[in-house]
Amino acid sequence: MPWVTVEPSGARFEVREGESVAEAAWRQGYVWPTKCWGQADCMSCFTKIVDGELSAVPAGTEELDAMRLKMVARVRGPMVRLACRLTVRKDGLVLHKQGVRVPEDVPS
């Protein structure tokens, strides 16, 4: 399973095949900001890819349309993705997302 790193929290966790980054984080006890819990509606889960962009599966039509219609233009960009739709194909993806919190039982 691929590993994802999230800055500035230093969170590092595995993502199963077909699982979104947000779902993987929630499954493992991490806090990933959201209001709609994976419906691509609130845009709260957006994240920025800072390294390893080839490790990410390209955004699909649903994700791109949701961001175009619901996300403020100044926030959108080529490396901005919705964590509730972002899936991973291999190790090396590094994301930036404020508000991600590591579970207390994960060693630092």
XYZ file of N, CA and C in Angstrom:
324
model
N 0.838 -1.191 0.000
C 0.000 0.000 0.000
C 0.877 1.246 0.000
N 0.479 2.240 -0.766
C 1.249 3.483 -0.799
C 1.132 4.276 0.498
N 2.185 5.010 0.790
C 2.226 5.910 1.942
C 2.102 7.348 1.467
N 1.409 8.156 2.261
C 1.241 9.585 2.001
C 1.765 10.341 3.212
N 2.423 11.461 2.975
C 2.885 12.334 4.053
C 2.131 13.646 3.956
N 1.715 14.178 5.112
C 0.964 15.429 5.153
C 1.699 16.427 6.036
N 2.014 17.559 5.457
C 2.670 18.641 6.191
C 1.642 19.726 6.493
N 1.765 20.507 7.504
C 2.880 20.593 8.438
C 2.776 19.650 9.632
N 1.719 18.831 9.696
C 1.529 17.964 10.867
C 2.542 16.832 10.947
N 3.125 16.447 9.804
C 4.027 15.307 9.780
C 3.298 13.978 9.744
N 1.986 14.014 9.545
C 1.197 12.779 9.457
C 1.730 11.925 8.313
N 1.783 10.628 8.535
C 2.207 9.684 7.496
C 1.353 8.440 7.657
N 0.641 8.068 6.589
C -0.260 6.918 6.689
C -0.406 6.220 5.342
N -0.884 4.977 5.417
C -1.095 4.160 4.232
C -2.456 4.458 3.616
N -2.524 4.320 2.299
C -3.780 4.484 1.573
C -4.023 3.216 0.766
N -5.179 2.591 0.992
C -5.522 1.372 0.258
C -5.894 1.692 -1.184
N -5.787 0.681 -2.040
C -6.166 0.848 -3.443
C -7.628 1.285 -3.534
N -7.883 2.346 -4.290
C -9.234 2.846 -4.479
C -9.777 3.696 -3.345
N -9.023 3.817 -2.272
C -9.435 4.606 -1.102
C -8.929 6.037 -1.267
N -9.746 7.006 -0.892
C -9.279 8.392 -0.964
C -8.344 8.681 0.211
N -7.560 9.728 0.061
C -6.644 10.144 1.124
C -7.423 10.465 2.401
N -8.536 11.189 2.274
C -9.331 11.533 3.452
C -9.883 10.284 4.121
N -10.408 9.339 3.342
C -10.938 8.091 3.915
C -9.843 7.321 4.649
N -8.644 7.267 4.060
C -7.523 6.567 4.695
C -7.157 7.230 6.012
N -7.122 8.554 6.014
C -6.803 9.282 7.247
C -7.846 8.999 8.323
N -9.120 9.112 7.974
C -10.191 8.869 8.954
C -10.152 7.433 9.470
N -9.919 6.472 8.574
C -9.878 5.053 8.970
C -8.791 4.811 10.013
N -7.702 5.566 9.927
C -6.574 5.355 10.828
C -6.564 6.319 12.013
N -7.673 7.044 12.198
C -7.819 7.880 13.383
C -7.319 9.302 13.267
N -6.873 9.705 12.082
C -6.420 11.076 11.886
C -7.633 11.997 11.738
N -7.465 13.235 12.121
C -8.489 14.245 11.871
C -8.135 14.911 10.556
N -9.046 14.857 9.594
C -8.892 15.563 8.317
C -10.099 16.471 8.191
N -9.895 17.794 8.129
C -11.014 18.737 8.113
C -12.035 18.445 7.006
N -13.307 18.469 7.373
C -14.404 18.276 6.434
C -15.707 18.756 7.057
N -16.675 18.990 6.223
C -18.044 19.278 6.673
C -19.025 18.312 6.030
N -18.665 17.778 4.860
C -19.600 16.916 4.128
C -19.210 15.441 4.172
N -18.107 15.098 4.805
C -17.644 13.726 4.978
C -17.569 12.954 3.665
N -16.854 13.541 2.693
C -16.538 12.802 1.477
C -17.521 12.926 0.340
N -18.358 13.943 0.346
C -19.358 14.109 -0.711
C -18.914 15.078 -1.813
N -17.689 15.595 -1.744
C -17.174 16.580 -2.712
C -18.113 17.778 -2.798
N -18.603 18.213 -1.638
C -19.564 19.308 -1.611
C -19.049 20.531 -0.853
N -18.368 20.321 0.267
C -18.004 21.444 1.142
C -16.675 22.101 0.783
N -15.816 21.415 0.098
C -14.486 21.878 -0.300
C -13.527 22.035 0.882
N -13.951 21.678 2.087
C -13.106 21.818 3.277
C -11.907 20.882 3.276
N -11.991 19.797 2.556
C -10.906 18.807 2.577
C -9.798 19.122 1.582
N -9.907 20.238 0.836
C -8.915 20.498 -0.208
C -7.507 20.494 0.362
N -6.588 20.041 -0.475
C -5.185 19.921 -0.102
C -4.336 20.319 -1.296
N -3.081 20.593 -1.045
C -2.169 20.948 -2.133
C -1.061 19.911 -2.213
N -0.815 19.418 -3.410
C 0.291 18.485 -3.635
C 1.578 19.309 -3.676
N 2.526 18.957 -2.791
C 3.805 19.681 -2.772
C 4.959 18.843 -3.314
N 4.760 17.537 -3.420
C 5.791 16.673 -3.992
C 5.155 15.338 -4.373
N 5.746 14.689 -5.356
C 5.295 13.362 -5.756
C 3.993 13.344 -6.524
N 3.752 14.373 -7.330
C 2.464 14.468 -8.035
C 2.192 13.270 -8.941
N 3.232 12.586 -9.408
C 3.018 11.406 -10.241
C 2.516 10.209 -9.441
N 2.570 10.299 -8.124
C 2.031 9.247 -7.259
C 0.518 9.329 -7.144
N -0.047 10.473 -7.493
C -1.495 10.688 -7.395
C -2.181 10.276 -8.688
N -3.347 9.656 -8.543
C -4.184 9.376 -9.706
C -4.763 10.723 -10.158
N -4.731 11.029 -11.455
C -5.265 12.316 -11.923
C -6.726 12.529 -11.502
N -7.083 13.779 -11.315
C -8.444 14.139 -10.904
C -9.440 13.733 -11.982
N -10.577 13.223 -11.528
C -11.648 12.847 -12.438
C -12.608 14.009 -12.666
N -13.553 13.799 -13.553
C -14.524 14.828 -13.915
C -15.315 15.327 -12.716
N -15.766 14.407 -11.844
C -16.558 14.818 -10.677
C -15.777 15.783 -9.790
N -14.521 15.457 -9.509
C -13.686 16.311 -8.671
C -13.425 17.661 -9.338
N -13.064 17.642 -10.600
C -12.782 18.880 -11.318
C -14.014 19.782 -11.408
N -15.171 19.188 -11.697
C -16.411 19.967 -11.758
C -16.765 20.557 -10.398
N -16.631 19.755 -9.341
C -16.949 20.244 -7.993
C -16.063 21.434 -7.635
N -14.779 21.334 -7.915
C -13.878 22.439 -7.590
C -14.190 23.674 -8.438
N -14.470 23.473 -9.700
C -14.770 24.596 -10.590
C -16.048 25.319 -10.156
N -17.044 24.561 -9.728
C -18.340 25.151 -9.376
C -18.432 25.651 -7.937
N -17.680 25.035 -7.019
C -17.881 25.313 -5.594
C -16.682 25.930 -4.887
N -15.517 25.920 -5.516
C -14.309 26.403 -4.851
C -13.969 27.809 -5.345
N -13.573 28.656 -4.435
C -13.158 30.014 -4.770
C -11.984 29.949 -5.753
N -12.037 30.746 -6.790
C -11.029 30.701 -7.856
C -9.610 30.895 -7.345
N -9.406 31.760 -6.350
C -8.050 32.026 -5.860
C -7.432 30.820 -5.162
N -8.250 29.857 -4.758
C -7.747 28.659 -4.073
C -7.409 27.564 -5.081
N -8.138 27.511 -6.178
C -7.919 26.468 -7.186
C -6.538 26.602 -7.823
N -6.016 25.499 -8.264
C -4.724 25.495 -8.949
C -4.408 24.095 -9.414
N -3.375 23.931 -10.224
C -3.067 22.614 -10.783
C -2.684 21.566 -9.736
N -2.193 21.984 -8.607
C -1.790 21.021 -7.569
C -2.803 20.949 -6.423
N -3.920 21.617 -6.541
C -4.955 21.583 -5.509
C -5.919 20.449 -5.830
N -6.185 19.633 -4.825
C -7.069 18.470 -4.989
C -8.008 18.368 -3.797
N -9.091 17.628 -3.981
C -9.992 17.302 -2.877
C -9.532 15.981 -2.282
N -9.215 15.974 -1.009
C -8.730 14.752 -0.359
C -9.782 13.657 -0.361
N -11.050 14.032 -0.448
C -12.121 13.028 -0.484
C -12.214 12.341 -1.839
N -11.483 12.827 -2.829
C -11.464 12.218 -4.159
C -10.058 11.813 -4.601
N -9.051 12.273 -3.898
C -7.657 12.015 -4.257
C -7.273 10.586 -3.898
N -6.917 9.810 -4.918
C -6.425 8.453 -4.693
C -4.961 8.385 -5.115
N -4.286 7.341 -4.644
C -2.834 7.258 -4.776
C -2.451 5.950 -5.452
N -1.462 6.015 -6.342
C -1.032 4.801 -7.034
C 0.304 4.260 -6.538
N 1.116 5.114 -5.861
C 2.409 4.647 -5.353
C 2.901 5.589 -4.254
N 3.932 5.145 -3.528
C 4.535 5.949 -2.466
C 5.066 7.273 -3.012
N 5.208 8.232 -2.118
C 5.906 9.461 -2.458
C 5.061 10.710 -2.503
N 3.759 10.593 -2.304
C 2.908 11.772 -2.351
C 3.053 12.565 -1.054
N 3.356 13.851 -1.192
C 3.459 14.756 -0.045
C 2.430 15.857 -0.252
N 1.591 16.040 0.756
C 0.514 17.022 0.699
C 0.699 18.091 1.753
N 0.112 19.248 1.524
C 0.054 20.291 2.545
C -1.414 20.500 2.887
N -1.747 20.343 4.164
C -3.110 20.562 4.632
C -3.081 21.003 6.084
N -3.524 22.219 6.325
C -3.643 22.703 7.708
C -4.802 21.982 8.383
N -4.669 21.727 9.665
C -5.756 21.153 10.446
C -5.752 19.652 10.564
N -4.846 18.958 9.855
C -4.750 17.499 10.007
C -4.084 17.232 11.348
N -4.727 16.373 12.135
C -4.173 16.050 13.449
C -3.914 14.545 13.547
N -2.753 14.242 14.106
C -2.313 12.863 14.286
C -3.005 12.274 15.506
N -3.475 11.006 15.412
C -4.062 10.369 16.599
C -3.044 10.296 17.723
N -3.521 10.350 18.946
C -2.614 10.346 20.105
C -1.800 9.070 20.213
N -2.298 7.945 19.680
C -1.584 6.685 19.827
C -0.575 6.417 18.703
N -0.352 7.394 17.807
C 0.642 7.228 16.744
C 1.960 7.824 17.220
N 3.037 7.000 17.226
C 4.332 7.535 17.681
C 4.856 8.605 16.730
N 5.530 9.617 17.273
C 6.073 10.670 16.404
C 7.484 10.378 15.985
